[in-house]
Amino acid sequence: KTANLYHMKPSTALVIQLDLKSDRYKCSNTSCINTRPNYNSVGEKITIVDHNDVPTNVKMNISRTSSTTDALHVSIYAPYLILNKTGLPICLRQRQGYRQGRSPTEEIPAYKQGDMLEPIIFSYPDIDHKNRAQISINDSKWSEPISFEAVGNSQDVTLLSKQDAYARHAGIKVEEGTGILRLTKLVTITPRYIIKNNMDIALQFCEFGDDEITSIDPGQKMPLYQTTKSSVRWLCLQLHNNLHGKWSSPFDIQEIGKTYVKVDKGDDSI
């Protein structure tokens, strides 16, 4: 949104303080805005902290055309907005280097169906095309470094579990903001795989070679958060009313497009 300040002396020093309309963030410290003629600045930092005292930076662009009589334009924006649509809690941090200290970690709560999705502000200390981030989903190990710069790119991120032989999967999409968000990159984190039963009968599925079985009702949709650590991701199907029937042949969930699977009905037909 835009707010206009009409009465201001040319030599006046402007001081700004941010109080975001969110319970997550505390009020920022004050920052001084330079108002002299011909002054332009891009990407000045204003540091805010969240309820866990984790600092992050919003950016401020300041511009004036030529003289003190021209309008002074001040734009405040978030470098990145992170939307967690996974349904699981996520931790996010700047890439941890061997020679760096511990990076502050943003904790992003799980999204629950029906709740309002609140984006989280994320930034790096400095602007650098080599900047990378790492995520952890539901207390998994940290991911490999991820770039948030490739607009339009969708990434498949695999995170190994600390406790068991499973791996968690997420999809990350980076988009350029539009309108008032034109200076912001929108980073959406979602489940990598979603299973939907479009049949009129309940199904069961499991990963090929694994004993964990999941039931899915007609019309139901559910995320598949984790698989075994194998690079091969195959699922098998079985009709729920035929618990002693044969499982279907495995099919690869990484193959995009239609795949036809034969399922045993238990009466020597499929």
Short mmCIF file of C-alpha atoms in Angstrom, two decimals:
data_model
loop_
_atom_site.label_atom_id
_atom_site.label_comp_id
_atom_site.label_asym_id
_atom_site.label_seq_id
_atom_site.Cartn_x
_atom_site.Cartn_y
_atom_site.Cartn_z
CA LYS A 1 0.00 0.00 0.00
CA THR A 2 1.00 3.64 -0.45
CA ALA A 3 0.94 6.39 2.18
CA ASN A 4 1.54 10.05 1.32
CA LEU A 5 3.29 12.61 3.50
CA TYR A 6 2.53 16.08 2.14
CA HIS A 7 4.11 18.52 4.61
CA MET A 8 7.84 18.26 5.13
CA LYS A 9 10.62 20.85 5.18
CA PRO A 10 13.41 20.23 2.62
CA SER A 11 16.05 19.92 5.34
CA THR A 12 13.97 17.69 7.60
CA ALA A 13 15.51 14.43 8.75
CA LEU A 14 13.10 11.54 8.44
CA VAL A 15 13.17 8.67 10.89
CA ILE A 16 11.33 5.42 10.18
CA GLN A 17 10.37 2.54 12.44
CA LEU A 18 8.55 -0.61 11.29
CA ASP A 19 5.82 -2.30 13.27
CA LEU A 20 4.55 -5.19 11.15
CA LYS A 21 0.96 -6.32 11.60
CA SER A 22 2.02 -9.75 12.73
CA ASP A 23 2.46 -11.35 16.14
CA ARG A 24 5.61 -13.02 14.83
CA TYR A 25 7.72 -9.86 14.57
CA LYS A 26 8.75 -7.19 17.05
CA CYS A 27 8.97 -3.49 16.25
CA SER A 28 12.21 -2.56 14.45
CA ASN A 29 14.82 -0.07 15.57
CA THR A 30 14.65 3.41 14.08
CA SER A 31 16.43 4.20 10.78
CA CYS A 32 17.24 7.61 9.35
CA ILE A 33 16.24 8.48 5.77
CA ASN A 34 18.48 10.84 3.81
CA THR A 35 16.43 13.62 2.16
CA ARG A 36 19.09 15.65 0.36
CA PRO A 37 18.70 16.43 -3.39
CA ASN A 38 19.76 13.84 -5.98
CA TYR A 39 20.07 11.16 -3.28
CA ASN A 40 19.20 7.63 -4.40
CA SER A 41 19.78 4.43 -2.52
CA VAL A 42 18.86 0.83 -3.28
CA GLY A 43 18.58 -2.00 -0.78
CA GLU A 44 19.18 -0.19 2.52
CA LYS A 45 18.58 -2.62 5.37
CA ILE A 46 16.11 -2.36 8.23
CA THR A 47 16.56 -5.19 10.72
CA ILE A 48 13.58 -6.75 12.44
CA VAL A 49 13.54 -9.68 14.86
CA ASP A 50 10.90 -12.33 15.40
CA HIS A 51 9.52 -13.72 18.66
CA ASN A 52 12.56 -16.02 18.90
CA ASP A 53 14.93 -13.03 18.47
CA VAL A 54 16.03 -14.27 15.04
CA PRO A 55 17.04 -11.21 12.96
CA THR A 56 16.06 -10.71 9.34
CA ASN A 57 16.31 -7.74 7.01
CA VAL A 58 13.68 -5.95 5.01
CA LYS A 59 14.98 -3.63 2.28
CA MET A 60 14.34 0.03 1.57
CA ASN A 61 14.76 1.89 -1.75
CA ILE A 62 15.02 5.70 -1.58
CA SER A 63 14.88 7.95 -4.62
CA ARG A 64 14.52 11.62 -5.48
CA THR A 65 14.75 12.87 -9.05
CA SER A 66 16.76 16.08 -8.94
CA SER A 67 15.88 18.64 -6.31
CA THR A 68 14.36 19.15 -2.88
CA THR A 69 11.03 20.05 -4.51
CA ASP A 70 10.64 16.62 -6.11
CA ALA A 71 8.77 13.89 -4.28
CA LEU A 72 10.85 11.59 -2.12
CA HIS A 73 9.95 7.98 -2.85
CA VAL A 74 10.56 5.37 -0.14
CA SER A 75 9.78 1.71 -0.95
CA ILE A 76 10.00 -0.95 1.77
CA TYR A 77 9.91 -4.60 0.77
CA ALA A 78 10.82 -8.11 1.88
CA PRO A 79 13.58 -9.78 -0.20
CA TYR A 80 11.88 -13.19 0.07
CA LEU A 81 8.51 -14.37 1.34
CA ILE A 82 8.43 -18.05 2.29
CA LEU A 83 5.11 -19.92 2.16
CA ASN A 84 5.06 -23.29 3.91
CA LYS A 85 2.32 -25.45 2.37
CA THR A 86 3.81 -28.80 3.37
CA GLY A 87 1.71 -29.44 6.45
CA LEU A 88 4.94 -30.05 8.40
CA PRO A 89 7.11 -27.65 10.43
CA ILE A 90 10.15 -26.31 8.54
CA CYS A 91 13.42 -24.78 9.66
CA LEU A 92 15.21 -22.42 7.27
CA ARG A 93 18.68 -20.91 7.42
CA GLN A 94 21.43 -19.41 5.31
CA ARG A 95 23.90 -22.00 4.00
CA GLN A 96 26.23 -23.05 6.81
CA GLY A 97 29.88 -22.74 5.79
CA TYR A 98 32.73 -24.55 7.48
CA ARG A 99 34.38 -21.28 8.44
CA GLN A 100 31.19 -19.45 9.40
CA GLY A 101 29.50 -19.22 12.73
CA ARG A 102 26.12 -20.79 13.33
CA SER A 103 23.48 -19.21 11.08
CA PRO A 104 20.21 -17.99 12.66
CA THR A 105 17.38 -20.44 12.01
CA GLU A 106 13.85 -19.41 11.04
CA GLU A 107 11.18 -21.76 12.39
CA ILE A 108 8.14 -21.94 10.11
CA PRO A 109 5.10 -23.67 11.63
CA ALA A 110 3.11 -26.33 9.82
CA TYR A 111 0.18 -25.24 7.68
CA LYS A 112 -3.18 -26.70 8.74
CA GLN A 113 -6.15 -26.97 6.40
CA GLY A 114 -8.48 -24.02 6.94
CA ASP A 115 -5.86 -21.81 8.63
CA MET A 116 -4.72 -18.53 7.12
CA LEU A 117 -1.33 -19.06 5.47
CA GLU A 118 1.06 -16.45 6.85
CA PRO A 119 4.24 -15.89 4.81
CA ILE A 120 7.57 -15.63 6.60
CA ILE A 121 10.14 -12.94 5.71
CA PHE A 122 13.58 -14.27 4.81
CA SER A 123 16.78 -12.47 3.84
CA TYR A 124 20.53 -12.84 3.59
CA PRO A 125 22.95 -10.48 5.37
CA ASP A 126 24.23 -9.20 2.01
CA ILE A 127 23.18 -9.31 -1.66
CA ASP A 128 25.26 -11.95 -3.44
CA HIS A 129 24.34 -14.23 -6.37
CA LYS A 130 26.17 -17.02 -4.51
CA ASN A 131 23.74 -16.89 -1.58
CA ARG A 132 22.17 -20.24 -0.78
CA ALA A 133 19.72 -21.51 1.83
CA GLN A 134 19.10 -24.84 3.57
CA ILE A 135 15.87 -26.30 4.91
CA SER A 136 14.97 -29.01 7.38
CA ILE A 137 11.49 -30.55 7.41
CA ASN A 138 10.07 -32.01 10.60
CA ASP A 139 13.51 -32.30 12.23
CA SER A 140 15.20 -33.96 9.25
CA LYS A 141 18.83 -33.41 8.36
CA TRP A 142 19.62 -30.17 6.57
CA SER A 143 19.19 -30.13 2.81
CA GLU A 144 21.87 -29.44 0.26
CA PRO A 145 22.25 -25.68 -0.49
CA ILE A 146 19.23 -24.29 -2.40
CA SER A 147 19.07 -21.20 -4.60
CA PHE A 148 16.06 -18.89 -4.39
CA GLU A 149 17.21 -16.84 -7.38
CA ALA A 150 16.01 -18.96 -10.33
CA VAL A 151 12.55 -17.44 -10.90
CA GLY A 152 10.10 -19.93 -12.41
CA ASN A 153 12.23 -22.87 -11.35
CA SER A 154 10.75 -25.84 -9.47
CA GLN A 155 13.12 -27.95 -7.40
CA ASP A 156 12.84 -31.41 -5.91
CA VAL A 157 14.51 -31.40 -2.49
CA THR A 158 15.30 -34.62 -0.64
CA LEU A 159 16.07 -34.54 3.07
CA LEU A 160 17.39 -37.53 5.00
CA SER A 161 15.87 -38.45 8.34
CA LYS A 162 17.94 -38.41 11.53
CA GLN A 163 16.03 -41.25 13.19
CA ASP A 164 15.14 -43.85 10.54
CA ALA A 165 15.75 -45.14 7.01
CA TYR A 166 13.34 -42.73 5.36
CA ALA A 167 13.82 -39.57 3.33
CA ARG A 168 11.43 -36.61 3.18
CA HIS A 169 10.64 -34.82 -0.06
CA ALA A 170 9.58 -31.28 -0.82
CA GLY A 171 8.93 -29.22 -3.91
CA ILE A 172 10.19 -25.62 -3.99
CA LYS A 173 8.95 -23.07 -6.51
CA VAL A 174 10.33 -19.53 -6.87
CA GLU A 175 8.15 -16.81 -8.42
CA GLU A 176 8.58 -13.08 -9.03
CA GLY A 177 6.12 -10.98 -7.05
CA THR A 178 3.71 -8.71 -8.89
CA GLY A 179 2.07 -5.37 -8.03
CA ILE A 180 3.10 -4.22 -4.56
CA LEU A 181 5.27 -7.37 -4.29
CA ARG A 182 7.21 -6.68 -7.50
CA LEU A 183 10.53 -6.39 -5.61
CA THR A 184 9.95 -9.61 -3.66
CA LYS A 185 10.58 -13.24 -4.58
CA LEU A 186 7.85 -15.66 -3.48
CA VAL A 187 9.17 -19.07 -2.40
CA THR A 188 6.52 -21.77 -1.98
CA ILE A 189 7.41 -25.06 -0.27
CA THR A 190 4.96 -27.93 -0.86
CA PRO A 191 4.85 -31.74 -0.62
CA ARG A 192 6.69 -33.25 -3.58
CA TYR A 193 4.09 -35.97 -4.06
CA ILE A 194 0.31 -35.92 -3.50
CA ILE A 195 -1.83 -39.05 -3.82
CA LYS A 196 -5.49 -38.63 -4.85
CA ASN A 197 -7.98 -41.46 -5.18
CA ASN A 198 -10.35 -40.66 -8.06
CA MET A 199 -11.95 -44.10 -7.90
CA ASP A 200 -15.22 -45.00 -6.17
CA ILE A 201 -13.54 -47.64 -4.02
CA ALA A 202 -10.97 -47.32 -1.24
CA LEU A 203 -7.36 -48.18 -2.02
CA GLN A 204 -4.23 -49.08 -0.15
CA PHE A 205 -0.74 -48.16 -1.26
CA CYS A 206 2.76 -48.87 -0.08
CA GLU A 207 6.25 -48.30 -1.34
CA PHE A 208 7.75 -51.27 -3.17
CA GLY A 209 9.87 -53.24 -0.69
CA ASP A 210 8.47 -51.45 2.37
CA ASP A 211 5.99 -52.76 4.96
CA GLU A 212 4.23 -49.46 5.75
CA ILE A 213 0.70 -49.49 4.24
CA THR A 214 -1.56 -46.45 3.89
CA SER A 215 -5.29 -46.42 3.10
CA ILE A 216 -6.94 -43.72 1.00
CA ASP A 217 -10.72 -43.34 0.65
CA PRO A 218 -12.60 -42.49 -2.55
CA GLY A 219 -12.10 -38.82 -3.44
CA GLN A 220 -9.48 -38.39 -0.71
CA LYS A 221 -6.24 -36.53 -1.34
CA MET A 222 -3.17 -36.83 0.87
CA PRO A 223 0.49 -35.84 0.70
CA LEU A 224 3.19 -38.47 0.50
CA TYR A 225 5.84 -36.92 2.69
CA GLN A 226 8.47 -39.62 2.80
CA THR A 227 9.87 -42.67 1.08
CA THR A 228 12.79 -44.96 1.77
CA LYS A 229 16.22 -43.53 1.05
CA SER A 230 16.43 -45.45 -2.23
CA SER A 231 16.72 -43.36 -5.40
CA VAL A 232 13.99 -45.59 -6.91
CA ARG A 233 10.52 -44.44 -5.79
CA TRP A 234 7.97 -47.09 -6.68
CA LEU A 235 4.47 -47.52 -5.26
CA CYS A 236 2.15 -50.52 -5.35
CA LEU A 237 -1.66 -50.51 -5.13
CA GLN A 238 -4.25 -52.84 -3.63
CA LEU A 239 -8.04 -52.63 -3.33
CA HIS A 240 -9.06 -52.02 0.29
CA ASN A 241 -11.79 -54.67 0.12
CA ASN A 242 -9.29 -57.28 -1.04
CA LEU A 243 -6.74 -57.28 1.76
CA HIS A 244 -5.49 -60.76 0.91
CA GLY A 245 -5.22 -60.09 -2.82
CA LYS A 246 -2.08 -59.46 -4.79
CA TRP A 247 -0.41 -56.11 -4.88
CA SER A 248 -0.11 -54.41 -8.25
CA SER A 249 3.13 -54.18 -10.14
CA PRO A 250 5.18 -51.20 -8.95
CA PHE A 251 4.99 -47.88 -10.78
CA ASP A 252 7.42 -44.98 -10.67
CA ILE A 253 6.00 -41.83 -9.03
CA GLN A 254 8.80 -39.76 -10.57
CA GLU A 255 7.46 -40.38 -14.08
CA ILE A 256 5.25 -37.47 -15.14
CA GLY A 257 2.17 -38.40 -17.18
CA LYS A 258 -0.39 -41.22 -17.25
CA THR A 259 0.55 -44.68 -16.04
CA TYR A 260 -1.90 -47.59 -16.23
CA VAL A 261 -1.81 -50.02 -13.30
CA LYS A 262 -3.60 -53.39 -13.09
CA VAL A 263 -5.09 -54.13 -9.65
CA ASP A 264 -6.28 -57.58 -8.51
CA LYS A 265 -10.02 -57.65 -7.61
CA GLY A 266 -9.75 -61.00 -5.83
CA ASP A 267 -12.09 -62.89 -8.17
CA ASP A 268 -9.51 -63.81 -10.79
CA SER A 269 -10.21 -60.54 -12.61
CA ILE A 270 -8.44 -57.17 -12.70
#
